[in-house]
CSV table of C-alpha atoms in Angstrom, one decimal:
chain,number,residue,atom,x,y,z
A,1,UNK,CA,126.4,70.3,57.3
A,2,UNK,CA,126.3,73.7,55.8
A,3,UNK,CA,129.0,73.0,52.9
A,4,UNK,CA,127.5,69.4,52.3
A,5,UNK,CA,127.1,70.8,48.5
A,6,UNK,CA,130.7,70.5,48.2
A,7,UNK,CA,131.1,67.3,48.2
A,8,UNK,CA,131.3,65.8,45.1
A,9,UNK,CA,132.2,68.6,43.8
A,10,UNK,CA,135.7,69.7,45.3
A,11,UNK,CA,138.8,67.1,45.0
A,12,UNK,CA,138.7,66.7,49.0
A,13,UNK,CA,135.7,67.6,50.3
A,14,UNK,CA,134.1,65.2,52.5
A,15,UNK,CA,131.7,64.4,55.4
A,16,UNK,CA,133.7,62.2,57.0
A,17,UNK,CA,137.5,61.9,57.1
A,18,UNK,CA,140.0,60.1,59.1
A,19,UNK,CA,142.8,61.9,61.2
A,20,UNK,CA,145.8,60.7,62.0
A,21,UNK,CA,148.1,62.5,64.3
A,22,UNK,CA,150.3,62.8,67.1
A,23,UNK,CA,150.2,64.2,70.8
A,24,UNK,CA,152.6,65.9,73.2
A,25,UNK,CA,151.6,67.2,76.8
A,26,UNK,CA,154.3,68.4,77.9
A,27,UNK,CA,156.9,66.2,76.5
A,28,UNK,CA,158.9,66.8,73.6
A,29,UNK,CA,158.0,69.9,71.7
A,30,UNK,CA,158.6,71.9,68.2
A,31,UNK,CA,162.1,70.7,67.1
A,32,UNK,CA,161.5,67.1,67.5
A,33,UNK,CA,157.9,67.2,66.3
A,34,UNK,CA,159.3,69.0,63.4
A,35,UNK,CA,162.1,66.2,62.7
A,36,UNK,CA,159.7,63.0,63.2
A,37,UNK,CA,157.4,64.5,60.4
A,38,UNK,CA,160.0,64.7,58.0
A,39,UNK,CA,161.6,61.4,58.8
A,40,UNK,CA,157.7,60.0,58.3
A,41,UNK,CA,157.4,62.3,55.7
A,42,UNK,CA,160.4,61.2,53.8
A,43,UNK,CA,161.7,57.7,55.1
A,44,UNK,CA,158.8,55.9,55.8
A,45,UNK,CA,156.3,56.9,53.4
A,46,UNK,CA,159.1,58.0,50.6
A,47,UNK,CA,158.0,61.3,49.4
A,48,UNK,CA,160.4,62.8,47.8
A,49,UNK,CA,162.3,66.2,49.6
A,50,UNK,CA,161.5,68.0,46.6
A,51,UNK,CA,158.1,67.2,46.6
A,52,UNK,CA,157.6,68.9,50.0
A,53,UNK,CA,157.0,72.3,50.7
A,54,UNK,CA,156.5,74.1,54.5
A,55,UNK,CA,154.9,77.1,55.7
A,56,UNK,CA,155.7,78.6,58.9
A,57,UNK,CA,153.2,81.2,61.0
A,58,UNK,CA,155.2,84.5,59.8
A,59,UNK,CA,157.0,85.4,63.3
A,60,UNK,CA,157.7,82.2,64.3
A,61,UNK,CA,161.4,81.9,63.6
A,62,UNK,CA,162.5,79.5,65.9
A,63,UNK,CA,160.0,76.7,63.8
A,64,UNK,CA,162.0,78.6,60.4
A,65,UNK,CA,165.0,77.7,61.7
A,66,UNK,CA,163.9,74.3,62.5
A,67,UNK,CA,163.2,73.7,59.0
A,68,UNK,CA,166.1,75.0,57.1
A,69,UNK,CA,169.0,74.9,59.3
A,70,UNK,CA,168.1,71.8,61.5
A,71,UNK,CA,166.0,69.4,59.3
A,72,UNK,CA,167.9,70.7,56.3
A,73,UNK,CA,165.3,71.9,54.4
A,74,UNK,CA,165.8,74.0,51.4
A,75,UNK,CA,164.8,77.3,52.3
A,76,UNK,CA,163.1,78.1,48.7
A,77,UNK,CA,160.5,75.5,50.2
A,78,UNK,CA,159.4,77.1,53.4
A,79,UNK,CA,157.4,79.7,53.1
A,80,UNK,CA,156.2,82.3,56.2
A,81,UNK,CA,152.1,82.9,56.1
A,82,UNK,CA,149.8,84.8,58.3
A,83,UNK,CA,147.5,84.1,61.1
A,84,UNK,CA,144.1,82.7,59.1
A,85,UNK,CA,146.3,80.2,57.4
A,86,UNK,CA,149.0,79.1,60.3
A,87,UNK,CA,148.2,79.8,63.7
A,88,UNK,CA,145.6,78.2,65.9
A,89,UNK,CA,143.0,78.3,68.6
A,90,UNK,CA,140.7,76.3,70.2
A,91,UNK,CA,138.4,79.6,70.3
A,92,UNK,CA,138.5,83.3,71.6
A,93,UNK,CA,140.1,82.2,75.0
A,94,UNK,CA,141.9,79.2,75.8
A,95,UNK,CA,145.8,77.8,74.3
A,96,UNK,CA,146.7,78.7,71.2
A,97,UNK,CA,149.7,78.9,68.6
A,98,UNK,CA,151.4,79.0,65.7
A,99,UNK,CA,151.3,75.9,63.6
A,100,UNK,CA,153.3,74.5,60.8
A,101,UNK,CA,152.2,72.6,57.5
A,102,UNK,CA,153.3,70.4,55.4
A,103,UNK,CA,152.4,70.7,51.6
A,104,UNK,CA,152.8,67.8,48.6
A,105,UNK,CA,153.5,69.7,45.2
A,106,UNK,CA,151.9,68.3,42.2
A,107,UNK,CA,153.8,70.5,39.7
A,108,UNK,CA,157.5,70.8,40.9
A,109,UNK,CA,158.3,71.4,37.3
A,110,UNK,CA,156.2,74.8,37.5
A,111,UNK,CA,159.1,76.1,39.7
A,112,UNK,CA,159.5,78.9,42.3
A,113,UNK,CA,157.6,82.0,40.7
A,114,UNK,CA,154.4,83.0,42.1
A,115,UNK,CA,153.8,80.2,44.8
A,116,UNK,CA,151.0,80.6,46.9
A,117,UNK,CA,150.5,77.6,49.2
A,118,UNK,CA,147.6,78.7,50.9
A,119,UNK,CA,145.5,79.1,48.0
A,120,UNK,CA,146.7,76.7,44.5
A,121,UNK,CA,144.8,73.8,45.1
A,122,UNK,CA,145.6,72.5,42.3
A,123,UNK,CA,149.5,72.3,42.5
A,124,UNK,CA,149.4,72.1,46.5
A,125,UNK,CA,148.0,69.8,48.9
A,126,UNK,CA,148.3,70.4,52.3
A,127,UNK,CA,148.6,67.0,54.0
A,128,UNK,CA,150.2,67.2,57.3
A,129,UNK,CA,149.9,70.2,60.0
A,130,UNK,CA,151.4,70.4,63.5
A,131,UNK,CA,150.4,72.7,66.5
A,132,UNK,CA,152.7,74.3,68.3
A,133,UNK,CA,150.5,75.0,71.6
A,134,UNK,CA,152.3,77.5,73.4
A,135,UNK,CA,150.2,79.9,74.9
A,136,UNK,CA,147.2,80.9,76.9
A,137,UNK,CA,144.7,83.6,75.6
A,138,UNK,CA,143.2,85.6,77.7
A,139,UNK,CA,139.3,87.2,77.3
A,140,UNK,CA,141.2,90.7,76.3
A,141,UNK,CA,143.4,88.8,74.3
A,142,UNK,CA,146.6,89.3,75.9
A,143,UNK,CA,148.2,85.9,76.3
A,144,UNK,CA,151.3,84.4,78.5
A,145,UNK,CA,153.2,80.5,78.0
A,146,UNK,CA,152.6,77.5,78.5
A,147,UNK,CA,153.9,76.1,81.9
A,148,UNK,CA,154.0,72.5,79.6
A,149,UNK,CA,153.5,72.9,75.9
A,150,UNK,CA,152.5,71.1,73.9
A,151,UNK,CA,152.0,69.4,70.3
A,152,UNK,CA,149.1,68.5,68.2
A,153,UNK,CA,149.8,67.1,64.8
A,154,UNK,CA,146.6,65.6,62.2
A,155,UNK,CA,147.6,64.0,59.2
A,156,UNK,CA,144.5,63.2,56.6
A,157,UNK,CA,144.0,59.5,55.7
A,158,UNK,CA,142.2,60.4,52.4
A,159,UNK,CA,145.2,63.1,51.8
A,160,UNK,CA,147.7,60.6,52.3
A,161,UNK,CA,146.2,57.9,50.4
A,162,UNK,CA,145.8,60.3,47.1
A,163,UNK,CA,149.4,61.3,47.2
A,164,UNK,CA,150.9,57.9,47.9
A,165,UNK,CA,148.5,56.4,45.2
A,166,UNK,CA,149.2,58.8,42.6
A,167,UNK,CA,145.6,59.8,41.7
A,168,UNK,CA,144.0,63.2,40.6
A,169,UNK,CA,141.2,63.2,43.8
A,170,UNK,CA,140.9,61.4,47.2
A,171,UNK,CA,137.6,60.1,45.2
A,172,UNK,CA,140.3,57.7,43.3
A,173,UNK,CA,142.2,56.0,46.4
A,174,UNK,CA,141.3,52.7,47.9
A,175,UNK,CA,139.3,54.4,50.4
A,176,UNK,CA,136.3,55.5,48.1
A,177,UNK,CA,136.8,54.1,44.5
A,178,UNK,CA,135.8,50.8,44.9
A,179,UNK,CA,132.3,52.0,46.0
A,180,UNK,CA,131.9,54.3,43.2
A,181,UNK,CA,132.8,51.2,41.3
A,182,UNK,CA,130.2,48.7,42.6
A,183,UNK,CA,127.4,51.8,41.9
A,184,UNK,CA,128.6,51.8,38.6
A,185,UNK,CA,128.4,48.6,37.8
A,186,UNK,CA,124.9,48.6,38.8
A,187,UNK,CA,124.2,51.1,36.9
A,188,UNK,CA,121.4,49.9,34.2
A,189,UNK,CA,123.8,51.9,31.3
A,190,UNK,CA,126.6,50.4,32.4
A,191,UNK,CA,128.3,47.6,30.1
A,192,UNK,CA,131.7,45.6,30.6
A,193,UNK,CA,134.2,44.9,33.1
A,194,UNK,CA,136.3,47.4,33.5
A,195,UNK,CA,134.2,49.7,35.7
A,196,UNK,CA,136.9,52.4,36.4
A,197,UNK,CA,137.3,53.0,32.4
A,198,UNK,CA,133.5,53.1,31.9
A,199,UNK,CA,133.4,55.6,35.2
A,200,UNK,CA,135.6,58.2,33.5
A,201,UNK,CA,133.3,58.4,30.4
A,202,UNK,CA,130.6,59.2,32.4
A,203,UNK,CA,129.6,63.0,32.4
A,204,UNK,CA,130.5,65.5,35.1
A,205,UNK,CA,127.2,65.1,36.9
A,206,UNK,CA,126.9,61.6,37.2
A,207,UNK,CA,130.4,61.4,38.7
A,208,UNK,CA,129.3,64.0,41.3
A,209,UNK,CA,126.3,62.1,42.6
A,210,UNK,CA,128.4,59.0,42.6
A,211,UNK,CA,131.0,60.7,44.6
A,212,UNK,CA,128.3,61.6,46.3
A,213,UNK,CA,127.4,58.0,47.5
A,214,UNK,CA,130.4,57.1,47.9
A,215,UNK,CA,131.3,59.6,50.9
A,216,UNK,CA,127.7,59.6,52.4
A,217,UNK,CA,127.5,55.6,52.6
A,218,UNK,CA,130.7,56.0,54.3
A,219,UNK,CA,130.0,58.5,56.8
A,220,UNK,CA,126.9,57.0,57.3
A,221,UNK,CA,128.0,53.3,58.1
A,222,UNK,CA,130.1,55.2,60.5
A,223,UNK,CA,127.8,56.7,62.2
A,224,UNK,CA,125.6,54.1,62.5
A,225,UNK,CA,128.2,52.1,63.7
A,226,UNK,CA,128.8,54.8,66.8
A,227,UNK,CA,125.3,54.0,67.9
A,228,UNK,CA,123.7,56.9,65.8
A,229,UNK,CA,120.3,56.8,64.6
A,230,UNK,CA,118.5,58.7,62.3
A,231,UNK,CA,116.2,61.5,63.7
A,232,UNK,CA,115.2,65.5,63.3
A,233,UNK,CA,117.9,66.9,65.6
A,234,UNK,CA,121.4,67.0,66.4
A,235,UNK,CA,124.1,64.1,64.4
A,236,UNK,CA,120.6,61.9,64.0
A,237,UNK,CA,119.5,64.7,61.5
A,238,UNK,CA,123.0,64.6,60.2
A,239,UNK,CA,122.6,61.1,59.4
A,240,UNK,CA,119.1,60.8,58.0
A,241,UNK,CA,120.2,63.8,55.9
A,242,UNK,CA,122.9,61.6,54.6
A,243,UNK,CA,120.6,59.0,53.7
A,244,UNK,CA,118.2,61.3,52.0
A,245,UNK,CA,121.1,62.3,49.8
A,246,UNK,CA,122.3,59.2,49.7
A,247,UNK,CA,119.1,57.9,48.5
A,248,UNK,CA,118.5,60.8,45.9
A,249,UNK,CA,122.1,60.3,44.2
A,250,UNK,CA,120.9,56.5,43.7
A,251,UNK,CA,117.8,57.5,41.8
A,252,UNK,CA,119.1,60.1,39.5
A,253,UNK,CA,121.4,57.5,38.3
A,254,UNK,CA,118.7,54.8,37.9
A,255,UNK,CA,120.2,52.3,41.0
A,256,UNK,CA,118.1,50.9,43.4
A,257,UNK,CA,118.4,52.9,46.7
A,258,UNK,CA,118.3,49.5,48.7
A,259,UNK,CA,120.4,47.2,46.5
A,260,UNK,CA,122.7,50.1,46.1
A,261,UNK,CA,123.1,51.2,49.9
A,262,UNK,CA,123.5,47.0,50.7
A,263,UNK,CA,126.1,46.7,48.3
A,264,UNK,CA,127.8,50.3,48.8
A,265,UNK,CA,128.0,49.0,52.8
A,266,UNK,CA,129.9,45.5,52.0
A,267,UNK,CA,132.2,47.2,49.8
A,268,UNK,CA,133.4,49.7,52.2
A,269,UNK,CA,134.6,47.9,54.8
C-alpha cells in the first residue's frame, strides 16, 4: 500500500485489478505467442492495426522480426526499449527475459515525431505484455537457457475495458462507474437523474474521493470474499485500511459510511 495515494488520482491506478493472461511451459513459445495477441488483439476485440503500437526489449531481434516481417506489422509501430521498461525477472536469481508490449494510441493523428511509449501516458496505454522466459539467472548474474521456455502474457481487465469502451479513465468503464454513480446519487447535493452528467460537474476533489470508493469497495468485497478479515497485520491491515479510507471518502462527501458501503457492495457485483 505505499502508492495507495494514487488512486483516485492517476487514470489507472488501483488496488485491485484483474489479470488476464496466458501460459506456456514449455509449449509453444515467442512467434506464436506473438501472432495469437494480435489476432485477439485485432480480430476478436477489433482494434484497429493502426491503433497498435509494440515495443521490443532492445536486443531482442528475433521478437522484432516477429512483429514486422511475420505478423506484418508496420515497422514505424514497433519500437526497441531498454531493460527497466521490457525485460523481466522474478527477482535477482531465478528465469528471466525479455518481454514484449502492446500499446493502444489515443492520438494516432499526433503522428510519428517524438514517441515515447514508455512514458506519454496520455497518448499511450500499455494494455497487453508477454514474457518471453528464456533464461536462468544465476546469483553472479551470468545466466544460461531455458531447457523448456516459456510464456507469460497479463492483459488488464480495467485496461481493456477503457479502450474497448471509449472512455478517458478506467474510473469510466462498466467496471467502476456505476458505483461512483450510486454514491452520487446519494449524495445530499445531488439533484436529477442523470447521475453521470451531474458527476462531471462536480469539482476535482470530490471526484477523487469518489474514485476513491469506488476502487476500495471493490477491492474490499474482494477480499472479504477470499476469507480476509480486517486486522493490524499483514492483507487484514490492508483491508481495514481500505475501509478506513473507504469510510473517510464517504464523509467528506456527506454519505452515510453504512448506507453507502451497502449500496456500493450490491452495485458491484
Amino acid at each position: 500500500t505505499n502508492d495507495i495515494e494514487n488512486v483516485g488520482v492517476t487514470a489507472r491506478h488501483h488496488t485491485f485489478f484483474e489479470m488476464l493472461g496466458n501460459f506456456s511451459f514449455g509449449d509453444y513459445f515467442k512467434e506464436q505467442a506473438c501472432f495469437m495477441a494480435w489476432q485477439l488483439s485485432t480480430e476478436v476485440y477489433n482494434i484497429p492495426p493502426s491503433r497498435i503500437h509494440v515495443s521490443v526489449f532492445e536486443t531482442d531481434d528475433e521478437a522484432y522480426a516477429i512483429w514486422t516481417e511475420k505478423v506484418g506489422v508496420d515497422k514505424r509501430h514497433v519500437h526497441r526499449l531498454g531493460a527497466d521498461d521490457n525485460f523481466w525477472a522474478a527477482g535477482p536469481t531465478g528465469p528471466c527475459g525479455p518481454c514484449t508490449e502492446l500499446y493502444y494510441d489515443f492520438a494516432p493523428e499526433n503522428g510519428y515525431d517524438a514517441i515515447d511509449l514508455a512514458n506519454d501516458d496520455d497518448r499511450f496505454l500499455e494494455f497487453y505484455n508477454l514474457v518471453f522466459m528464456e533464461m536462468n539467472r544465476a546469483a553472479d548474474g551470468s545466466t544460461t537457457p531455458l531447457e523448456r521456455k516459456c510464456i507469460d502474457t497479463g492483459m488488464g481487465l480495467e485496461r481493456m475495458a477503457q479502450v474497448l469502451q471509449g472512455v478517458d479513465n478506467n474510473y469510466e468503464t462498466d467496471l467502476l462507474f456505476p458505483i461512483i454513480e450510486t454514491m452520487v446519487q446519494l449524495m445530499p447535493s445531488s439533484s436529477g437523474d442523470d447521475m453521470r452528467a451531474i458527476y462531471t460537474t462536480l469539482d476535482e476533489t470530490t471526484q477523487r474521493y469518489l474514485k476513491v470508493i469506488a476502487d476500495h469497495t471493490r477491492a474490499s468485497i474482494n477480499l472479504l470474499s477470499d476469507g480476509v478479515l480486517p486486522s493490524n497485520v499483514g492483507r487484514g491491515y490492508v483491508l481495514r485500511r481500505l475501509i478506513r479510507r473507504t469510510v473517510r471518502c464517504c464523509r467528506l462527501i456527506g454519505v452515510d459510511a453504512s448506507k453507502a458501503v451497502e449500496a456500493a457492495a450490491e452495485t458491484a457485483f
